[in-house]
Amino acid sequence: MTGRPAPAVLPPSLRPWLGLIAVFAAPAVVVIGVLYAGHSQPGSVDRWIIQPTADSVGPPWRRVALAVDFLGEPAGAVTLVVAAVTGCLLLRRPRAAVFVVAGAGITVGTATLLKSLVGRTIHGDGNLSYPSGHTAFATALALVVALLATGRLGLGRTAGTLLVLAAALVAGGAMGWAQVALGAHYPTDVLGGWCTALAVIPATAWLVDRMADARRRERR
């Protein structure tokens, strides 16, 4: 096949900036994980921000928090991913569809693995908390969509970087607030989940592009 190549899911103009962010985010995940490994109580930073309890917020904000939390639950997360994949396929962008699934899947998988390794708990030994998988997923999906929008709209380095970072801040902040408000995570768990997505998504995007380009060259 010699048709026009599919656009990269990681716009070339954003690669240096996102690569730099990933380089700082990955060690942050490790450092926070080491600091709170095996802990079952909030740290000093957590207590300074808020003491997570089951009634941290009341109506109507609790209903808002529950609605946001649902988007990170399996049913809500699958719905969002399916919607994003469907949009990519309708736009005839199979590489983007693969990126949506890979980005969300690898991020959640990484967060799940880290939970087992770190062993931090909240409200009981069976509730592994670091990093927040909900926050990691929400941030990852927002990053994926923002990267695809940047490429689709042809945004430059500054506009594209601002869009990607804004999406990560809004999605991660909203989900992180919900997790802390509902007493499901410590604030540092949320920060760890956010940084997990910032570290994983640029690497996943680069990998998807490399594999797609290599496959296209083999078909020539």
PDB file of C-alpha atoms in Angstrom:
ATOM      1  CA  MET A   1       0.000   0.000   0.000  1.00  0.00           C
ATOM      2  CA  THR A   2       1.355   3.417  -0.933  1.00  0.00           C
ATOM      3  CA  GLY A   3      -1.527   5.657   0.153  1.00  0.00           C
ATOM      4  CA  ARG A   4      -1.213   8.668   2.343  1.00  0.00           C
ATOM      5  CA  PRO A   5       0.219   7.663   5.751  1.00  0.00           C
ATOM      6  CA  ALA A   6      -2.047   7.936   8.764  1.00  0.00           C
ATOM      7  CA  PRO A   7      -1.271  10.923  11.009  1.00  0.00           C
ATOM      8  CA  ALA A   8       0.832  10.235  14.086  1.00  0.00           C
ATOM      9  CA  VAL A   9      -1.021   9.989  17.380  1.00  0.00           C
ATOM     10  CA  LEU A  10       1.886  11.807  19.012  1.00  0.00           C
ATOM     11  CA  PRO A  11       2.290  15.058  17.046  1.00  0.00           C
ATOM     12  CA  PRO A  12       5.995  15.662  16.304  1.00  0.00           C
ATOM     13  CA  SER A  13       5.810  19.205  17.681  1.00  0.00           C
ATOM     14  CA  LEU A  14       4.741  17.889  21.097  1.00  0.00           C
ATOM     15  CA  ARG A  15       7.220  15.029  21.410  1.00  0.00           C
ATOM     16  CA  PRO A  16      10.020  16.961  23.187  1.00  0.00           C
ATOM     17  CA  TRP A  17       7.680  18.580  25.726  1.00  0.00           C
ATOM     18  CA  LEU A  18       5.656  15.482  26.515  1.00  0.00           C
ATOM     19  CA  GLY A  19       8.800  13.392  26.633  1.00  0.00           C
ATOM     20  CA  LEU A  20      10.252  15.791  29.203  1.00  0.00           C
ATOM     21  CA  ILE A  21       7.052  15.683  31.247  1.00  0.00           C
ATOM     22  CA  ALA A  22       7.096  11.874  31.180  1.00  0.00           C
ATOM     23  CA  VAL A  23      10.725  11.849  32.323  1.00  0.00           C
ATOM     24  CA  PHE A  24       9.782  13.856  35.423  1.00  0.00           C
ATOM     25  CA  ALA A  25       6.453  12.104  36.042  1.00  0.00           C
ATOM     26  CA  ALA A  26       7.826   8.555  36.135  1.00  0.00           C
ATOM     27  CA  PRO A  27      10.305   9.186  38.999  1.00  0.00           C
ATOM     28  CA  ALA A  28       7.603  11.095  40.883  1.00  0.00           C
ATOM     29  CA  VAL A  29       5.398   7.988  40.811  1.00  0.00           C
ATOM     30  CA  VAL A  30       8.257   5.879  42.142  1.00  0.00           C
ATOM     31  CA  VAL A  31       9.310   8.348  44.856  1.00  0.00           C
ATOM     32  CA  ILE A  32       5.792   8.789  46.233  1.00  0.00           C
ATOM     33  CA  GLY A  33       5.259   5.047  46.094  1.00  0.00           C
ATOM     34  CA  VAL A  34       8.446   4.388  48.080  1.00  0.00           C
ATOM     35  CA  LEU A  35       7.528   7.030  50.667  1.00  0.00           C
ATOM     36  CA  TYR A  36       4.116   5.500  51.351  1.00  0.00           C
ATOM     37  CA  ALA A  37       4.816   1.814  50.689  1.00  0.00           C
ATOM     38  CA  GLY A  38       2.974  -0.376  53.164  1.00  0.00           C
ATOM     39  CA  HIS A  39       1.262   2.560  54.880  1.00  0.00           C
ATOM     40  CA  SER A  40      -2.360   2.440  55.976  1.00  0.00           C
ATOM     41  CA  GLN A  41      -2.742   6.009  57.215  1.00  0.00           C
ATOM     42  CA  PRO A  42      -2.652   9.420  55.522  1.00  0.00           C
ATOM     43  CA  GLY A  43       0.720  11.116  55.445  1.00  0.00           C
ATOM     44  CA  SER A  44       1.463  14.664  56.544  1.00  0.00           C
ATOM     45  CA  VAL A  45       0.789  15.999  53.033  1.00  0.00           C
ATOM     46  CA  ASP A  46      -2.548  14.180  52.940  1.00  0.00           C
ATOM     47  CA  ARG A  47      -3.584  15.550  56.336  1.00  0.00           C
ATOM     48  CA  TRP A  48      -2.554  19.036  55.288  1.00  0.00           C
ATOM     49  CA  ILE A  49      -4.873  18.877  52.262  1.00  0.00           C
ATOM     50  CA  ILE A  50      -7.801  16.901  53.678  1.00  0.00           C
ATOM     51  CA  GLN A  51      -8.522  13.950  55.922  1.00  0.00           C
ATOM     52  CA  PRO A  52     -10.355  11.469  53.620  1.00  0.00           C
ATOM     53  CA  THR A  53     -13.581  10.259  55.227  1.00  0.00           C
ATOM     54  CA  ALA A  54     -16.812   8.771  53.961  1.00  0.00           C
ATOM     55  CA  ASP A  55     -18.581  12.081  54.560  1.00  0.00           C
ATOM     56  CA  SER A  56     -15.990  14.575  53.314  1.00  0.00           C
ATOM     57  CA  VAL A  57     -18.705  16.222  51.214  1.00  0.00           C
ATOM     58  CA  GLY A  58     -22.474  16.368  51.512  1.00  0.00           C
ATOM     59  CA  PRO A  59     -25.314  16.903  49.070  1.00  0.00           C
ATOM     60  CA  PRO A  60     -25.395  18.100  46.353  1.00  0.00           C
ATOM     61  CA  TRP A  61     -21.627  17.791  45.854  1.00  0.00           C
ATOM     62  CA  ARG A  62     -21.601  14.184  46.966  1.00  0.00           C
ATOM     63  CA  ARG A  63     -23.905  13.308  44.061  1.00  0.00           C
ATOM     64  CA  VAL A  64     -21.541  15.131  41.722  1.00  0.00           C
ATOM     65  CA  ALA A  65     -18.603  13.195  43.145  1.00  0.00           C
ATOM     66  CA  LEU A  66     -20.453   9.901  42.708  1.00  0.00           C
ATOM     67  CA  ALA A  67     -21.271  10.753  39.086  1.00  0.00           C
ATOM     68  CA  VAL A  68     -17.630  11.586  38.343  1.00  0.00           C
ATOM     69  CA  ASP A  69     -16.487   8.455  40.168  1.00  0.00           C
ATOM     70  CA  PHE A  70     -18.769   6.319  37.981  1.00  0.00           C
ATOM     71  CA  LEU A  71     -16.794   7.385  34.905  1.00  0.00           C
ATOM     72  CA  GLY A  72     -13.791   5.577  36.372  1.00  0.00           C
ATOM     73  CA  GLU A  73     -15.709   2.440  37.307  1.00  0.00           C
ATOM     74  CA  PRO A  74     -15.576  -0.486  34.835  1.00  0.00           C
ATOM     75  CA  ALA A  75     -18.980   0.259  33.277  1.00  0.00           C
ATOM     76  CA  GLY A  76     -18.348   3.971  32.941  1.00  0.00           C
ATOM     77  CA  ALA A  77     -14.766   3.547  31.746  1.00  0.00           C
ATOM     78  CA  VAL A  78     -15.718   0.989  29.103  1.00  0.00           C
ATOM     79  CA  THR A  79     -18.490   3.286  27.881  1.00  0.00           C
ATOM     80  CA  LEU A  80     -16.056   6.172  27.470  1.00  0.00           C
ATOM     81  CA  VAL A  81     -13.472   4.034  25.695  1.00  0.00           C
ATOM     82  CA  VAL A  82     -16.065   2.537  23.338  1.00  0.00           C
ATOM     83  CA  ALA A  83     -17.371   6.015  22.516  1.00  0.00           C
ATOM     84  CA  ALA A  84     -13.847   7.269  21.786  1.00  0.00           C
ATOM     85  CA  VAL A  85     -12.985   4.230  19.661  1.00  0.00           C
ATOM     86  CA  THR A  86     -16.242   4.562  17.729  1.00  0.00           C
ATOM     87  CA  GLY A  87     -15.462   8.199  17.004  1.00  0.00           C
ATOM     88  CA  CYS A  88     -11.992   7.274  15.724  1.00  0.00           C
ATOM     89  CA  LEU A  89     -13.368   4.569  13.445  1.00  0.00           C
ATOM     90  CA  LEU A  90     -16.059   6.879  12.077  1.00  0.00           C
ATOM     91  CA  LEU A  91     -13.298   9.334  11.216  1.00  0.00           C
ATOM     92  CA  ARG A  92     -11.374   6.457   9.574  1.00  0.00           C
ATOM     93  CA  ARG A  93      -8.482   6.636  12.000  1.00  0.00           C
ATOM     94  CA  PRO A  94      -7.743   3.067  13.082  1.00  0.00           C
ATOM     95  CA  ARG A  95      -4.358   4.043  14.505  1.00  0.00           C
ATOM     96  CA  ALA A  96      -6.101   6.496  16.817  1.00  0.00           C
ATOM     97  CA  ALA A  97      -8.565   3.785  17.862  1.00  0.00           C
ATOM     98  CA  VAL A  98      -5.677   1.504  18.798  1.00  0.00           C
ATOM     99  CA  PHE A  99      -4.112   4.354  20.755  1.00  0.00           C
ATOM    100  CA  VAL A 100      -7.314   4.893  22.753  1.00  0.00           C
ATOM    101  CA  VAL A 101      -7.463   1.240  23.803  1.00  0.00           C
ATOM    102  CA  ALA A 102      -3.721   0.869  24.369  1.00  0.00           C
ATOM    103  CA  GLY A 103      -3.390   4.149  26.251  1.00  0.00           C
ATOM    104  CA  ALA A 104      -6.246   3.458  28.633  1.00  0.00           C
ATOM    105  CA  GLY A 105      -5.377  -0.223  29.045  1.00  0.00           C
ATOM    106  CA  ILE A 106      -1.659   0.210  29.699  1.00  0.00           C
ATOM    107  CA  THR A 107      -2.248   3.077  32.121  1.00  0.00           C
ATOM    108  CA  VAL A 108      -4.817   1.143  34.163  1.00  0.00           C
ATOM    109  CA  GLY A 109      -2.633  -1.969  34.031  1.00  0.00           C
ATOM    110  CA  THR A 110       0.365   0.002  35.275  1.00  0.00           C
ATOM    111  CA  ALA A 111      -1.646   1.525  38.113  1.00  0.00           C
ATOM    112  CA  THR A 112      -2.955  -1.901  39.113  1.00  0.00           C
ATOM    113  CA  LEU A 113       0.545  -3.376  39.146  1.00  0.00           C
ATOM    114  CA  LEU A 114       1.872  -0.467  41.204  1.00  0.00           C
ATOM    115  CA  LYS A 115      -0.885  -0.948  43.776  1.00  0.00           C
ATOM    116  CA  SER A 116       0.281  -4.497  44.398  1.00  0.00           C
ATOM    117  CA  LEU A 117       3.921  -3.451  44.593  1.00  0.00           C
ATOM    118  CA  VAL A 118       3.412  -0.445  46.882  1.00  0.00           C
ATOM    119  CA  GLY A 119       0.838  -2.042  49.155  1.00  0.00           C
ATOM    120  CA  ARG A 120      -0.605   1.175  50.544  1.00  0.00           C
ATOM    121  CA  THR A 121      -4.137   0.779  51.881  1.00  0.00           C
ATOM    122  CA  ILE A 122      -7.071   2.923  52.951  1.00  0.00           C
ATOM    123  CA  HIS A 123     -10.018   1.932  55.161  1.00  0.00           C
ATOM    124  CA  GLY A 124      -8.837  -1.649  55.547  1.00  0.00           C
ATOM    125  CA  ASP A 125      -6.158  -4.065  54.356  1.00  0.00           C
ATOM    126  CA  GLY A 126      -8.118  -5.083  51.255  1.00  0.00           C
ATOM    127  CA  ASN A 127      -8.323  -1.580  49.794  1.00  0.00           C
ATOM    128  CA  LEU A 128      -5.086  -0.902  47.917  1.00  0.00           C
ATOM    129  CA  SER A 129      -4.920   2.794  47.208  1.00  0.00           C
ATOM    130  CA  TYR A 130      -1.673   3.905  45.547  1.00  0.00           C
ATOM    131  CA  PRO A 131      -1.856   5.084  42.860  1.00  0.00           C
ATOM    132  CA  SER A 132      -5.463   6.037  42.144  1.00  0.00           C
ATOM    133  CA  GLY A 133      -6.577   3.971  39.154  1.00  0.00           C
ATOM    134  CA  HIS A 134      -9.624   6.170  38.617  1.00  0.00           C
ATOM    135  CA  THR A 135      -7.452   9.284  38.374  1.00  0.00           C
ATOM    136  CA  ALA A 136      -4.930   7.528  36.149  1.00  0.00           C
ATOM    137  CA  PHE A 137      -7.674   6.398  33.765  1.00  0.00           C
ATOM    138  CA  ALA A 138      -9.429   9.778  33.568  1.00  0.00           C
ATOM    139  CA  THR A 139      -6.155  11.607  32.990  1.00  0.00           C
ATOM    140  CA  ALA A 140      -5.005   9.058  30.410  1.00  0.00           C
ATOM    141  CA  LEU A 141      -8.209   9.242  28.377  1.00  0.00           C
ATOM    142  CA  ALA A 142      -8.156  13.039  28.485  1.00  0.00           C
ATOM    143  CA  LEU A 143      -4.542  13.041  27.278  1.00  0.00           C
ATOM    144  CA  VAL A 144      -5.353  10.634  24.458  1.00  0.00           C
ATOM    145  CA  VAL A 145      -8.312  12.695  23.256  1.00  0.00           C
ATOM    146  CA  ALA A 146      -6.342  15.941  23.530  1.00  0.00           C
ATOM    147  CA  LEU A 147      -3.429  14.502  21.547  1.00  0.00           C
ATOM    148  CA  LEU A 148      -5.756  13.272  18.829  1.00  0.00           C
ATOM    149  CA  ALA A 149      -7.525  16.652  18.733  1.00  0.00           C
ATOM    150  CA  THR A 150      -4.174  18.420  18.469  1.00  0.00           C
ATOM    151  CA  GLY A 151      -3.245  16.357  15.427  1.00  0.00           C
ATOM    152  CA  ARG A 152      -6.690  16.622  13.888  1.00  0.00           C
ATOM    153  CA  LEU A 153      -6.827  20.425  14.269  1.00  0.00           C
ATOM    154  CA  GLY A 154      -3.202  20.910  13.246  1.00  0.00           C
ATOM    155  CA  LEU A 155      -2.352  22.856  16.389  1.00  0.00           C
ATOM    156  CA  GLY A 156       1.173  24.108  16.858  1.00  0.00           C
ATOM    157  CA  ARG A 157       3.523  23.381  19.721  1.00  0.00           C
ATOM    158  CA  THR A 158       2.246  26.034  22.123  1.00  0.00           C
ATOM    159  CA  ALA A 159      -1.484  25.579  21.499  1.00  0.00           C
ATOM    160  CA  GLY A 160      -1.178  21.800  21.416  1.00  0.00           C
ATOM    161  CA  THR A 161       0.821  21.647  24.642  1.00  0.00           C
ATOM    162  CA  LEU A 162      -1.633  23.944  26.402  1.00  0.00           C
ATOM    163  CA  LEU A 163      -4.579  21.841  25.244  1.00  0.00           C
ATOM    164  CA  VAL A 164      -2.976  18.591  26.372  1.00  0.00           C
ATOM    165  CA  LEU A 165      -1.949  19.934  29.773  1.00  0.00           C
ATOM    166  CA  ALA A 166      -5.309  21.613  30.332  1.00  0.00           C
ATOM    167  CA  ALA A 167      -7.123  18.366  29.529  1.00  0.00           C
ATOM    168  CA  ALA A 168      -4.906  16.450  31.960  1.00  0.00           C
ATOM    169  CA  LEU A 169      -5.420  19.018  34.710  1.00  0.00           C
ATOM    170  CA  VAL A 170      -9.190  19.217  34.306  1.00  0.00           C
ATOM    171  CA  ALA A 171      -9.831  15.476  34.000  1.00  0.00           C
ATOM    172  CA  GLY A 172      -7.302  14.477  36.629  1.00  0.00           C
ATOM    173  CA  GLY A 173      -8.388  17.247  38.968  1.00  0.00           C
ATOM    174  CA  ALA A 174     -12.079  16.386  38.683  1.00  0.00           C
ATOM    175  CA  MET A 175     -11.584  12.669  39.208  1.00  0.00           C
ATOM    176  CA  GLY A 176      -9.011  13.228  41.931  1.00  0.00           C
ATOM    177  CA  TRP A 177     -11.376  15.526  43.806  1.00  0.00           C
ATOM    178  CA  ALA A 178     -14.130  12.908  43.580  1.00  0.00           C
ATOM    179  CA  GLN A 179     -11.854  10.170  44.931  1.00  0.00           C
ATOM    180  CA  VAL A 180     -10.724  12.218  47.909  1.00  0.00           C
ATOM    181  CA  ALA A 181     -14.211  13.611  48.539  1.00  0.00           C
ATOM    182  CA  LEU A 182     -15.654  10.092  48.661  1.00  0.00           C
ATOM    183  CA  GLY A 183     -12.872   8.883  50.940  1.00  0.00           C
ATOM    184  CA  ALA A 184     -11.655   6.369  48.368  1.00  0.00           C
ATOM    185  CA  HIS A 185      -8.099   7.728  48.103  1.00  0.00           C
ATOM    186  CA  TYR A 186      -5.564   9.918  49.804  1.00  0.00           C
ATOM    187  CA  PRO A 187      -4.517  13.092  47.953  1.00  0.00           C
ATOM    188  CA  THR A 188      -1.074  11.607  47.322  1.00  0.00           C
ATOM    189  CA  ASP A 189      -2.754   8.591  45.703  1.00  0.00           C
ATOM    190  CA  VAL A 190      -4.421  10.994  43.301  1.00  0.00           C
ATOM    191  CA  LEU A 191      -1.117  12.698  42.520  1.00  0.00           C
ATOM    192  CA  GLY A 192       0.438   9.301  41.863  1.00  0.00           C
ATOM    193  CA  GLY A 193      -2.366   8.339  39.498  1.00  0.00           C
ATOM    194  CA  TRP A 194      -2.068  11.622  37.637  1.00  0.00           C
ATOM    195  CA  CYS A 195       1.681  11.227  37.224  1.00  0.00           C
ATOM    196  CA  THR A 196       1.229   7.612  36.116  1.00  0.00           C
ATOM    197  CA  ALA A 197      -0.860   8.755  33.159  1.00  0.00           C
ATOM    198  CA  LEU A 198       1.604  11.543  32.329  1.00  0.00           C
ATOM    199  CA  ALA A 199       4.402   8.988  32.213  1.00  0.00           C
ATOM    200  CA  VAL A 200       2.571   6.219  30.344  1.00  0.00           C
ATOM    201  CA  ILE A 201       0.611   8.030  27.626  1.00  0.00           C
ATOM    202  CA  PRO A 202       3.517   9.726  25.776  1.00  0.00           C
ATOM    203  CA  ALA A 203       5.424   6.421  25.768  1.00  0.00           C
ATOM    204  CA  THR A 204       2.359   4.532  24.542  1.00  0.00           C
ATOM    205  CA  ALA A 205       1.736   7.073  21.775  1.00  0.00           C
ATOM    206  CA  TRP A 206       5.338   6.787  20.614  1.00  0.00           C
ATOM    207  CA  LEU A 207       5.105   2.985  20.636  1.00  0.00           C
ATOM    208  CA  VAL A 208       1.825   2.949  18.665  1.00  0.00           C
ATOM    209  CA  ASP A 209       3.323   5.249  16.032  1.00  0.00           C
ATOM    210  CA  ARG A 210       6.482   3.181  15.733  1.00  0.00           C
ATOM    211  CA  MET A 211       4.590  -0.090  15.362  1.00  0.00           C
ATOM    212  CA  ALA A 212       2.076   1.358  12.884  1.00  0.00           C
ATOM    213  CA  ASP A 213       4.821   2.917  10.750  1.00  0.00           C
ATOM    214  CA  ALA A 214       6.845  -0.310  10.773  1.00  0.00           C
ATOM    215  CA  ARG A 215       3.801  -2.312   9.703  1.00  0.00           C
ATOM    216  CA  ARG A 216       3.079   0.143   6.901  1.00  0.00           C
ATOM    217  CA  ARG A 217       6.653  -0.136   5.605  1.00  0.00           C
ATOM    218  CA  GLU A 218       6.381  -3.935   5.594  1.00  0.00           C
ATOM    219  CA  ARG A 219       3.273  -3.737   3.401  1.00  0.00           C
ATOM    220  CA  ARG A 220       4.947  -1.706   0.682  1.00  0.00           C
TER     221      ARG A 220
END
